Amino acid sequence: MTISVVIPTIGNRNLFPTLLSLKNSSIKIDEIIISAPTQNKLDKNELQKIKNVRIHISKFRGQVIQRIEGFKITNCDIVVQLDDDIILEKYCLELLYEEIKNKSDTSISPNLIDSVSNRSIYLEKKGLKKYLFNKIMGFNSDEKRGKIGLGGFQYYPVLNFNSNILLDSEWLVGGCVMHHKKNLILSNYFSFNGKAYCEDLFHSIELKKRGVKLSLLSSATAFLKLTTKTPDIIPFFKELKSDYLIRKELVKQNGLNYNRMLIGYLFIIMNFFFKSK
């Protein structure tokens, strides 16, 4: 089977670390499609150092639609969606591929590690505040992992780092996901401008509607850099408003509970002010 990697970008990041991790992958990458609204911000000298790179100039500006345009022009059997800030461990894609090459109804994601703390984003968070939040969102203690709650908020899957068994989930973080080409969503399911809040939830729901199983593999790893600094109050509320407007639509489309969602945002606001003190 042939493998394609699709990377949407607006050109505000240095792509070379991501591309270099693809170049050093233990499995052959047949093509890398970079979908960007303009070529002016792409470093041509850096791109020339990587083989099989195709530049697609998108008519649109937005992570989801740019990715979909990249999906549409690939002819490979296996397609990886990859954010422009993800660094892949050498064997990451090979491990993912070996798991799904004979599972045509499955999409799969690796364990994502914060490159600063070297901790998985899937480490379970505990405490009274988290417990209360989970209860309000409708997460039962025995089935909360990898779920989308009644209020439209997600609970991260909790991986068993000592096991190579696939973990099923209701949703996958969109930073790195491997698909069979026949399962790609080619219609624009995300009609919002700006930062793609909740995009991975919308995408996961669409995949599940088509009968695609969503899985994670803890032995496959990739790296990203999380933002840990508490933002100033104005940027915080601007981002929260954008997140709210998009999540409200997610809740509406999927028959979830709007009031639970509002309480979830109240928790987030309270947590922001407690952290700021």
PDB file of C-alpha atoms in Angstrom:
ATOM      1  CA  MET A   1       0.000   0.000   0.000  1.00  0.00           C
ATOM      2  CA  THR A   2       1.109   3.562  -0.681  1.00  0.00           C
ATOM      3  CA  ILE A   3       1.120   6.277   1.975  1.00  0.00           C
ATOM      4  CA  SER A   4       0.355   9.991   1.663  1.00  0.00           C
ATOM      5  CA  VAL A   5       0.660  12.667   4.341  1.00  0.00           C
ATOM      6  CA  VAL A   6      -1.524  15.784   4.111  1.00  0.00           C
ATOM      7  CA  ILE A   7      -0.408  18.875   6.043  1.00  0.00           C
ATOM      8  CA  PRO A   8      -2.639  21.981   6.065  1.00  0.00           C
ATOM      9  CA  THR A   9      -0.817  25.188   6.986  1.00  0.00           C
ATOM     10  CA  ILE A  10      -1.238  28.946   6.707  1.00  0.00           C
ATOM     11  CA  GLY A  11       2.524  29.392   6.573  1.00  0.00           C
ATOM     12  CA  ASN A  12       3.050  30.859  10.031  1.00  0.00           C
ATOM     13  CA  ARG A  13       5.142  27.924  11.291  1.00  0.00           C
ATOM     14  CA  ASN A  14       8.482  26.459  10.314  1.00  0.00           C
ATOM     15  CA  LEU A  15       7.493  23.204   8.621  1.00  0.00           C
ATOM     16  CA  PHE A  16      10.989  21.777   8.401  1.00  0.00           C
ATOM     17  CA  PRO A  17      11.017  19.922  11.774  1.00  0.00           C
ATOM     18  CA  THR A  18       7.769  18.188  10.812  1.00  0.00           C
ATOM     19  CA  LEU A  19       9.017  17.395   7.304  1.00  0.00           C
ATOM     20  CA  LEU A  20      12.347  16.161   8.635  1.00  0.00           C
ATOM     21  CA  SER A  21      10.541  13.728  10.939  1.00  0.00           C
ATOM     22  CA  LEU A  22       8.716  12.397   7.860  1.00  0.00           C
ATOM     23  CA  LYS A  23      11.967  12.098   5.941  1.00  0.00           C
ATOM     24  CA  ASN A  24      13.442  10.058   8.801  1.00  0.00           C
ATOM     25  CA  SER A  25      10.397   7.813   9.135  1.00  0.00           C
ATOM     26  CA  SER A  26      11.082   4.077   9.196  1.00  0.00           C
ATOM     27  CA  ILE A  27       8.357   3.524   6.597  1.00  0.00           C
ATOM     28  CA  LYS A  28       8.354   4.951   3.076  1.00  0.00           C
ATOM     29  CA  ILE A  29       6.200   8.039   2.553  1.00  0.00           C
ATOM     30  CA  ASP A  30       5.123   8.145  -1.094  1.00  0.00           C
ATOM     31  CA  GLU A  31       3.950  11.761  -1.085  1.00  0.00           C
ATOM     32  CA  ILE A  32       3.662  14.736   1.231  1.00  0.00           C
ATOM     33  CA  ILE A  33       0.944  17.217   0.303  1.00  0.00           C
ATOM     34  CA  ILE A  34       1.228  20.681   1.829  1.00  0.00           C
ATOM     35  CA  SER A  35      -2.042  22.565   1.468  1.00  0.00           C
ATOM     36  CA  ALA A  36      -1.559  26.307   1.928  1.00  0.00           C
ATOM     37  CA  PRO A  37      -3.482  29.463   0.919  1.00  0.00           C
ATOM     38  CA  THR A  38      -0.297  30.978  -0.515  1.00  0.00           C
ATOM     39  CA  GLN A  39       3.159  29.779  -1.454  1.00  0.00           C
ATOM     40  CA  ASN A  40       4.885  33.018  -0.461  1.00  0.00           C
ATOM     41  CA  LYS A  41       5.356  32.034   3.189  1.00  0.00           C
ATOM     42  CA  LEU A  42       6.753  28.570   2.451  1.00  0.00           C
ATOM     43  CA  ASP A  43      10.528  28.205   2.592  1.00  0.00           C
ATOM     44  CA  LYS A  44      11.385  26.745  -0.822  1.00  0.00           C
ATOM     45  CA  ASN A  45      14.980  26.021   0.175  1.00  0.00           C
ATOM     46  CA  GLU A  46      13.810  23.902   3.088  1.00  0.00           C
ATOM     47  CA  LEU A  47      11.189  22.117   0.984  1.00  0.00           C
ATOM     48  CA  GLN A  48      13.794  21.124  -1.596  1.00  0.00           C
ATOM     49  CA  LYS A  49      15.579  19.076   1.062  1.00  0.00           C
ATOM     50  CA  ILE A  50      12.581  16.718   1.309  1.00  0.00           C
ATOM     51  CA  LYS A  51      11.553  14.345  -1.490  1.00  0.00           C
ATOM     52  CA  ASN A  52       8.016  13.804  -2.777  1.00  0.00           C
ATOM     53  CA  VAL A  53       6.615  17.123  -1.525  1.00  0.00           C
ATOM     54  CA  ARG A  54       3.629  18.539  -3.430  1.00  0.00           C
ATOM     55  CA  ILE A  55       2.371  22.070  -2.821  1.00  0.00           C
ATOM     56  CA  HIS A  56      -1.355  22.616  -3.184  1.00  0.00           C
ATOM     57  CA  ILE A  57      -2.421  26.261  -3.238  1.00  0.00           C
ATOM     58  CA  SER A  58      -5.833  26.372  -1.633  1.00  0.00           C
ATOM     59  CA  LYS A  59      -8.568  28.805  -2.574  1.00  0.00           C
ATOM     60  CA  PHE A  60      -9.552  28.840   1.073  1.00  0.00           C
ATOM     61  CA  ARG A  61      -7.961  29.670   4.404  1.00  0.00           C
ATOM     62  CA  GLY A  62      -8.847  27.216   7.130  1.00  0.00           C
ATOM     63  CA  GLN A  63      -7.339  24.049   8.533  1.00  0.00           C
ATOM     64  CA  VAL A  64     -10.264  21.759   7.760  1.00  0.00           C
ATOM     65  CA  ILE A  65     -11.037  22.859   4.203  1.00  0.00           C
ATOM     66  CA  GLN A  66      -7.336  22.979   3.302  1.00  0.00           C
ATOM     67  CA  ARG A  67      -6.930  19.431   4.609  1.00  0.00           C
ATOM     68  CA  ILE A  68      -9.974  18.250   2.655  1.00  0.00           C
ATOM     69  CA  GLU A  69      -8.538  19.753  -0.531  1.00  0.00           C
ATOM     70  CA  GLY A  70      -5.344  17.813   0.133  1.00  0.00           C
ATOM     71  CA  PHE A  71      -7.365  14.641   0.679  1.00  0.00           C
ATOM     72  CA  LYS A  72      -9.050  15.098  -2.685  1.00  0.00           C
ATOM     73  CA  ILE A  73      -5.832  15.116  -4.711  1.00  0.00           C
ATOM     74  CA  THR A  74      -4.105  12.105  -3.194  1.00  0.00           C
ATOM     75  CA  ASN A  75      -4.146   8.724  -4.915  1.00  0.00           C
ATOM     76  CA  CYS A  76      -2.489   6.764  -2.109  1.00  0.00           C
ATOM     77  CA  ASP A  77      -4.139   3.886  -0.262  1.00  0.00           C
ATOM     78  CA  ILE A  78      -3.318   5.192   3.215  1.00  0.00           C
ATOM     79  CA  VAL A  79      -3.635   8.889   4.091  1.00  0.00           C
ATOM     80  CA  VAL A  80      -2.263  10.579   7.209  1.00  0.00           C
ATOM     81  CA  GLN A  81      -3.639  13.927   8.347  1.00  0.00           C
ATOM     82  CA  LEU A  82      -0.876  15.801  10.133  1.00  0.00           C
ATOM     83  CA  ASP A  83      -0.802  19.218  11.792  1.00  0.00           C
ATOM     84  CA  ASP A  84       2.110  21.486  10.912  1.00  0.00           C
ATOM     85  CA  ASP A  85       3.503  21.445  14.473  1.00  0.00           C
ATOM     86  CA  ILE A  86       3.659  17.666  15.008  1.00  0.00           C
ATOM     87  CA  ILE A  87       7.024  15.872  15.148  1.00  0.00           C
ATOM     88  CA  LEU A  88       6.839  12.140  14.509  1.00  0.00           C
ATOM     89  CA  GLU A  89       8.964   9.572  16.292  1.00  0.00           C
ATOM     90  CA  LYS A  90      10.858   7.461  13.747  1.00  0.00           C
ATOM     91  CA  TYR A  91       8.653   4.362  14.007  1.00  0.00           C
ATOM     92  CA  CYS A  92       5.340   6.148  14.607  1.00  0.00           C
ATOM     93  CA  LEU A  93       3.798   5.776  11.157  1.00  0.00           C
ATOM     94  CA  GLU A  94       5.100   2.250  10.675  1.00  0.00           C
ATOM     95  CA  LEU A  95       3.482   1.108  13.918  1.00  0.00           C
ATOM     96  CA  LEU A  96       0.187   2.763  12.983  1.00  0.00           C
ATOM     97  CA  TYR A  97       0.315   1.260   9.504  1.00  0.00           C
ATOM     98  CA  GLU A  98       0.973  -2.260  10.770  1.00  0.00           C
ATOM     99  CA  GLU A  99      -2.102  -1.984  12.986  1.00  0.00           C
ATOM    100  CA  ILE A 100      -4.599  -0.849  10.346  1.00  0.00           C
ATOM    101  CA  LYS A 101      -3.301  -2.198   7.031  1.00  0.00           C
ATOM    102  CA  ASN A 102      -5.741  -5.114   7.285  1.00  0.00           C
ATOM    103  CA  LYS A 103      -8.473  -3.177   9.117  1.00  0.00           C
ATOM    104  CA  SER A 104     -10.202  -1.191   6.409  1.00  0.00           C
ATOM    105  CA  ASP A 105     -12.837   0.166   8.793  1.00  0.00           C
ATOM    106  CA  THR A 106     -10.378   1.767  11.241  1.00  0.00           C
ATOM    107  CA  SER A 107      -8.654   5.139  11.643  1.00  0.00           C
ATOM    108  CA  ILE A 108      -5.839   5.336  14.163  1.00  0.00           C
ATOM    109  CA  SER A 109      -3.893   7.929  16.137  1.00  0.00           C
ATOM    110  CA  PRO A 110      -0.639   7.760  18.147  1.00  0.00           C
ATOM    111  CA  ASN A 111       0.166   8.711  21.707  1.00  0.00           C
ATOM    112  CA  LEU A 112       0.889  12.461  21.712  1.00  0.00           C
ATOM    113  CA  ILE A 113       3.692  13.716  23.968  1.00  0.00           C
ATOM    114  CA  ASP A 114       4.250  17.295  25.111  1.00  0.00           C
ATOM    115  CA  SER A 115       7.802  18.042  23.979  1.00  0.00           C
ATOM    116  CA  VAL A 116       8.427  20.379  26.940  1.00  0.00           C
ATOM    117  CA  SER A 117       7.249  18.227  29.851  1.00  0.00           C
ATOM    118  CA  ASN A 118       7.766  14.909  28.028  1.00  0.00           C
ATOM    119  CA  ARG A 119       4.378  13.821  29.367  1.00  0.00           C
ATOM    120  CA  SER A 120       1.557  12.262  27.386  1.00  0.00           C
ATOM    121  CA  ILE A 121      -1.535  14.396  26.853  1.00  0.00           C
ATOM    122  CA  TYR A 122      -3.469  11.237  27.707  1.00  0.00           C
ATOM    123  CA  LEU A 123      -2.333  11.037  31.325  1.00  0.00           C
ATOM    124  CA  GLU A 124      -5.494  11.008  33.413  1.00  0.00           C
ATOM    125  CA  LYS A 125      -6.196  14.219  35.331  1.00  0.00           C
ATOM    126  CA  LYS A 126      -7.713  13.768  38.782  1.00  0.00           C
ATOM    127  CA  GLY A 127      -9.007  15.969  41.575  1.00  0.00           C
ATOM    128  CA  LEU A 128     -12.292  17.288  42.945  1.00  0.00           C
ATOM    129  CA  LYS A 129     -12.798  19.905  40.215  1.00  0.00           C
ATOM    130  CA  LYS A 130     -12.224  17.321  37.500  1.00  0.00           C
ATOM    131  CA  TYR A 131     -14.551  14.864  39.248  1.00  0.00           C
ATOM    132  CA  LEU A 132     -17.389  17.419  39.442  1.00  0.00           C
ATOM    133  CA  PHE A 133     -16.840  18.508  35.843  1.00  0.00           C
ATOM    134  CA  ASN A 134     -17.025  14.884  34.668  1.00  0.00           C
ATOM    135  CA  LYS A 135     -20.262  14.289  36.574  1.00  0.00           C
ATOM    136  CA  ILE A 136     -21.914  17.364  35.066  1.00  0.00           C
ATOM    137  CA  MET A 137     -20.787  16.343  31.580  1.00  0.00           C
ATOM    138  CA  GLY A 138     -22.397  12.940  32.111  1.00  0.00           C
ATOM    139  CA  PHE A 139     -19.250  10.826  32.313  1.00  0.00           C
ATOM    140  CA  ASN A 140     -19.739   7.685  34.369  1.00  0.00           C
ATOM    141  CA  SER A 141     -16.637   6.562  36.219  1.00  0.00           C
ATOM    142  CA  ASP A 142     -16.469   3.290  34.295  1.00  0.00           C
ATOM    143  CA  GLU A 143     -16.974   4.710  30.811  1.00  0.00           C
ATOM    144  CA  LYS A 144     -15.586   8.240  30.819  1.00  0.00           C
ATOM    145  CA  ARG A 145     -12.455   7.542  28.782  1.00  0.00           C
ATOM    146  CA  GLY A 146     -12.421   8.628  25.180  1.00  0.00           C
ATOM    147  CA  LYS A 147     -15.975   9.920  25.334  1.00  0.00           C
ATOM    148  CA  ILE A 148     -17.837  13.016  24.169  1.00  0.00           C
ATOM    149  CA  GLY A 149     -19.977  14.150  27.085  1.00  0.00           C
ATOM    150  CA  LEU A 150     -23.597  15.301  27.162  1.00  0.00           C
ATOM    151  CA  GLY A 151     -22.409  18.921  27.315  1.00  0.00           C
ATOM    152  CA  GLY A 152     -20.249  18.617  24.191  1.00  0.00           C
ATOM    153  CA  PHE A 153     -16.961  18.505  26.085  1.00  0.00           C
ATOM    154  CA  GLN A 154     -14.594  15.623  25.480  1.00  0.00           C
ATOM    155  CA  TYR A 155     -12.802  13.320  27.890  1.00  0.00           C
ATOM    156  CA  TYR A 156      -9.362  12.326  26.682  1.00  0.00           C
ATOM    157  CA  PRO A 157      -8.740   8.605  26.295  1.00  0.00           C
ATOM    158  CA  VAL A 158      -6.470   7.228  29.006  1.00  0.00           C
ATOM    159  CA  LEU A 159      -3.840   4.962  27.485  1.00  0.00           C
ATOM    160  CA  ASN A 160      -2.251   1.928  29.060  1.00  0.00           C
ATOM    161  CA  PHE A 161       1.403   2.735  28.414  1.00  0.00           C
ATOM    162  CA  ASN A 162       2.458  -0.841  29.188  1.00  0.00           C
ATOM    163  CA  SER A 163       0.224  -2.357  26.531  1.00  0.00           C
ATOM    164  CA  ASN A 164       0.245  -2.367  22.730  1.00  0.00           C
ATOM    165  CA  ILE A 165      -3.451  -3.202  22.567  1.00  0.00           C
ATOM    166  CA  LEU A 166      -5.526  -0.742  20.548  1.00  0.00           C
ATOM    167  CA  LEU A 167      -7.777   1.503  22.614  1.00  0.00           C
ATOM    168  CA  ASP A 168     -11.159   2.313  21.089  1.00  0.00           C
ATOM    169  CA  SER A 169     -12.406   5.881  21.443  1.00  0.00           C
ATOM    170  CA  GLU A 170     -15.377   8.035  20.445  1.00  0.00           C
ATOM    171  CA  TRP A 171     -13.018  10.714  19.158  1.00  0.00           C
ATOM    172  CA  LEU A 172      -9.418  11.264  18.082  1.00  0.00           C
ATOM    173  CA  VAL A 173      -7.203  14.306  18.491  1.00  0.00           C
ATOM    174  CA  GLY A 174      -6.779  15.620  14.948  1.00  0.00           C
ATOM    175  CA  GLY A 175      -3.035  16.334  15.076  1.00  0.00           C
ATOM    176  CA  CYS A 176      -2.051  12.970  13.605  1.00  0.00           C
ATOM    177  CA  VAL A 177      -4.556  10.434  12.283  1.00  0.00           C
ATOM    178  CA  MET A 178      -4.016   7.630   9.757  1.00  0.00           C
ATOM    179  CA  HIS A 179      -6.949   6.689   7.495  1.00  0.00           C
ATOM    180  CA  HIS A 180      -7.753   4.327   4.676  1.00  0.00           C
ATOM    181  CA  LYS A 181      -8.440   6.502   1.631  1.00  0.00           C
ATOM    182  CA  LYS A 182     -11.956   5.141   1.182  1.00  0.00           C
ATOM    183  CA  ASN A 183     -12.919   6.478   4.624  1.00  0.00           C
ATOM    184  CA  LEU A 184     -11.861  10.098   4.055  1.00  0.00           C
ATOM    185  CA  ILE A 185     -14.504  12.760   4.687  1.00  0.00           C
ATOM    186  CA  LEU A 186     -14.394  14.920   1.545  1.00  0.00           C
ATOM    187  CA  SER A 187     -17.317  17.235   2.312  1.00  0.00           C
ATOM    188  CA  ASN A 188     -16.745  20.334   4.426  1.00  0.00           C
ATOM    189  CA  TYR A 189     -18.224  19.387   7.790  1.00  0.00           C
ATOM    190  CA  PHE A 190     -16.776  22.487   9.509  1.00  0.00           C
ATOM    191  CA  SER A 191     -18.223  25.780   8.252  1.00  0.00           C
ATOM    192  CA  PHE A 192     -16.445  28.145  10.640  1.00  0.00           C
ATOM    193  CA  ASN A 193     -13.725  30.701  10.019  1.00  0.00           C
ATOM    194  CA  GLY A 194     -10.633  31.193  12.151  1.00  0.00           C
ATOM    195  CA  LYS A 195      -9.112  28.701  14.556  1.00  0.00           C
ATOM    196  CA  ALA A 196     -10.681  25.245  14.263  1.00  0.00           C
ATOM    197  CA  TYR A 197     -11.993  24.744  17.804  1.00  0.00           C
ATOM    198  CA  CYS A 198     -13.648  21.327  18.333  1.00  0.00           C
ATOM    199  CA  GLU A 199     -12.779  20.325  14.764  1.00  0.00           C
ATOM    200  CA  ASP A 200     -11.562  16.921  15.860  1.00  0.00           C
ATOM    201  CA  LEU A 201     -14.919  16.265  17.546  1.00  0.00           C
ATOM    202  CA  PHE A 202     -16.879  17.179  14.408  1.00  0.00           C
ATOM    203  CA  HIS A 203     -14.544  15.027  12.294  1.00  0.00           C
ATOM    204  CA  SER A 204     -14.687  12.055  14.650  1.00  0.00           C
ATOM    205  CA  ILE A 205     -18.485  12.137  14.721  1.00  0.00           C
ATOM    206  CA  GLU A 206     -18.601  12.161  10.904  1.00  0.00           C
ATOM    207  CA  LEU A 207     -16.229   9.196  10.737  1.00  0.00           C
ATOM    208  CA  LYS A 208     -18.274   7.266  13.298  1.00  0.00           C
ATOM    209  CA  LYS A 209     -21.447   7.925  11.288  1.00  0.00           C
ATOM    210  CA  ARG A 210     -19.784   6.127   8.366  1.00  0.00           C
ATOM    211  CA  GLY A 211     -18.975   3.126  10.486  1.00  0.00           C
ATOM    212  CA  VAL A 212     -15.283   3.921  10.969  1.00  0.00           C
ATOM    213  CA  LYS A 213     -13.751   2.677  14.214  1.00  0.00           C
ATOM    214  CA  LEU A 214     -11.475   5.143  16.008  1.00  0.00           C
ATOM    215  CA  SER A 215      -8.448   3.753  17.841  1.00  0.00           C
ATOM    216  CA  LEU A 216      -5.268   4.843  19.612  1.00  0.00           C
ATOM    217  CA  LEU A 217      -1.964   3.016  19.892  1.00  0.00           C
ATOM    218  CA  SER A 218       0.220   3.905  22.875  1.00  0.00           C
ATOM    219  CA  SER A 219       3.388   2.373  21.393  1.00  0.00           C
ATOM    220  CA  ALA A 220       3.298   4.841  18.470  1.00  0.00           C
ATOM    221  CA  THR A 221       4.376   8.321  19.553  1.00  0.00           C
ATOM    222  CA  ALA A 222       4.450  11.836  18.177  1.00  0.00           C
ATOM    223  CA  PHE A 223       5.379  15.149  19.779  1.00  0.00           C
ATOM    224  CA  LEU A 224       3.780  18.572  20.039  1.00  0.00           C
ATOM    225  CA  LYS A 225       4.404  21.649  22.156  1.00  0.00           C
ATOM    226  CA  LEU A 226       1.551  22.548  24.471  1.00  0.00           C
ATOM    227  CA  THR A 227       0.847  26.092  25.614  1.00  0.00           C
ATOM    228  CA  THR A 228       1.034  26.117  29.405  1.00  0.00           C
ATOM    229  CA  LYS A 229       1.211  29.849  30.111  1.00  0.00           C
ATOM    230  CA  THR A 230      -2.031  31.294  31.452  1.00  0.00           C
ATOM    231  CA  PRO A 231      -3.270  33.878  28.904  1.00  0.00           C
ATOM    232  CA  ASP A 232      -4.247  37.438  29.744  1.00  0.00           C
ATOM    233  CA  ILE A 233      -7.918  37.990  30.452  1.00  0.00           C
ATOM    234  CA  ILE A 234      -8.879  39.592  27.108  1.00  0.00           C
ATOM    235  CA  PRO A 235      -7.302  36.895  24.878  1.00  0.00           C
ATOM    236  CA  PHE A 236      -8.756  34.244  27.194  1.00  0.00           C
ATOM    237  CA  PHE A 237     -12.325  35.475  26.759  1.00  0.00           C
ATOM    238  CA  LYS A 238     -11.889  36.003  23.014  1.00  0.00           C
ATOM    239  CA  GLU A 239     -10.783  32.398  22.602  1.00  0.00           C
ATOM    240  CA  LEU A 240     -13.509  31.182  24.936  1.00  0.00           C
ATOM    241  CA  LYS A 241     -16.160  32.998  22.889  1.00  0.00           C
ATOM    242  CA  SER A 242     -14.917  31.416  19.653  1.00  0.00           C
ATOM    243  CA  ASP A 243     -14.848  27.995  21.307  1.00  0.00           C
ATOM    244  CA  TYR A 244     -18.373  28.529  22.657  1.00  0.00           C
ATOM    245  CA  LEU A 245     -19.889  29.507  19.305  1.00  0.00           C
ATOM    246  CA  ILE A 246     -18.485  26.397  17.636  1.00  0.00           C
ATOM    247  CA  ARG A 247     -19.229  23.977  20.480  1.00  0.00           C
ATOM    248  CA  LYS A 248     -22.790  25.295  20.661  1.00  0.00           C
ATOM    249  CA  GLU A 249     -23.273  24.140  17.070  1.00  0.00           C
ATOM    250  CA  LEU A 250     -21.748  20.754  17.917  1.00  0.00           C
ATOM    251  CA  VAL A 251     -24.225  20.393  20.787  1.00  0.00           C
ATOM    252  CA  LYS A 252     -27.141  21.453  18.580  1.00  0.00           C
ATOM    253  CA  GLN A 253     -26.260  19.142  15.683  1.00  0.00           C
ATOM    254  CA  ASN A 254     -25.858  16.090  17.890  1.00  0.00           C
ATOM    255  CA  GLY A 255     -28.743  16.516  20.315  1.00  0.00           C
ATOM    256  CA  LEU A 256     -26.544  17.175  23.336  1.00  0.00           C
ATOM    257  CA  ASN A 257     -27.394  19.244  26.414  1.00  0.00           C
ATOM    258  CA  TYR A 258     -26.934  23.008  26.064  1.00  0.00           C
ATOM    259  CA  ASN A 259     -27.342  23.710  29.793  1.00  0.00           C
ATOM    260  CA  ARG A 260     -24.630  21.207  30.681  1.00  0.00           C
ATOM    261  CA  MET A 261     -22.398  22.928  28.149  1.00  0.00           C
ATOM    262  CA  LEU A 262     -22.979  26.313  29.819  1.00  0.00           C
ATOM    263  CA  ILE A 263     -22.083  24.880  33.221  1.00  0.00           C
ATOM    264  CA  GLY A 264     -18.930  23.466  31.639  1.00  0.00           C
ATOM    265  CA  TYR A 265     -17.896  26.945  30.513  1.00  0.00           C
ATOM    266  CA  LEU A 266     -18.648  28.293  33.991  1.00  0.00           C
ATOM    267  CA  PHE A 267     -16.176  25.742  35.370  1.00  0.00           C
ATOM    268  CA  ILE A 268     -13.571  26.860  32.826  1.00  0.00           C
ATOM    269  CA  ILE A 269     -14.015  30.542  33.751  1.00  0.00           C
ATOM    270  CA  MET A 270     -13.804  29.817  37.481  1.00  0.00           C
ATOM    271  CA  ASN A 271     -10.679  27.737  36.944  1.00  0.00           C
ATOM    272  CA  PHE A 272      -9.088  30.586  34.958  1.00  0.00           C
ATOM    273  CA  PHE A 273      -9.566  33.078  37.789  1.00  0.00           C
ATOM    274  CA  PHE A 274      -8.367  30.643  40.455  1.00  0.00           C
ATOM    275  CA  LYS A 275      -5.214  29.957  38.420  1.00  0.00           C
ATOM    276  CA  SER A 276      -4.625  33.670  37.839  1.00  0.00           C
ATOM    277  CA  LYS A 277      -4.417  34.410  41.562  1.00  0.00           C
TER     278      LYS A 277
END
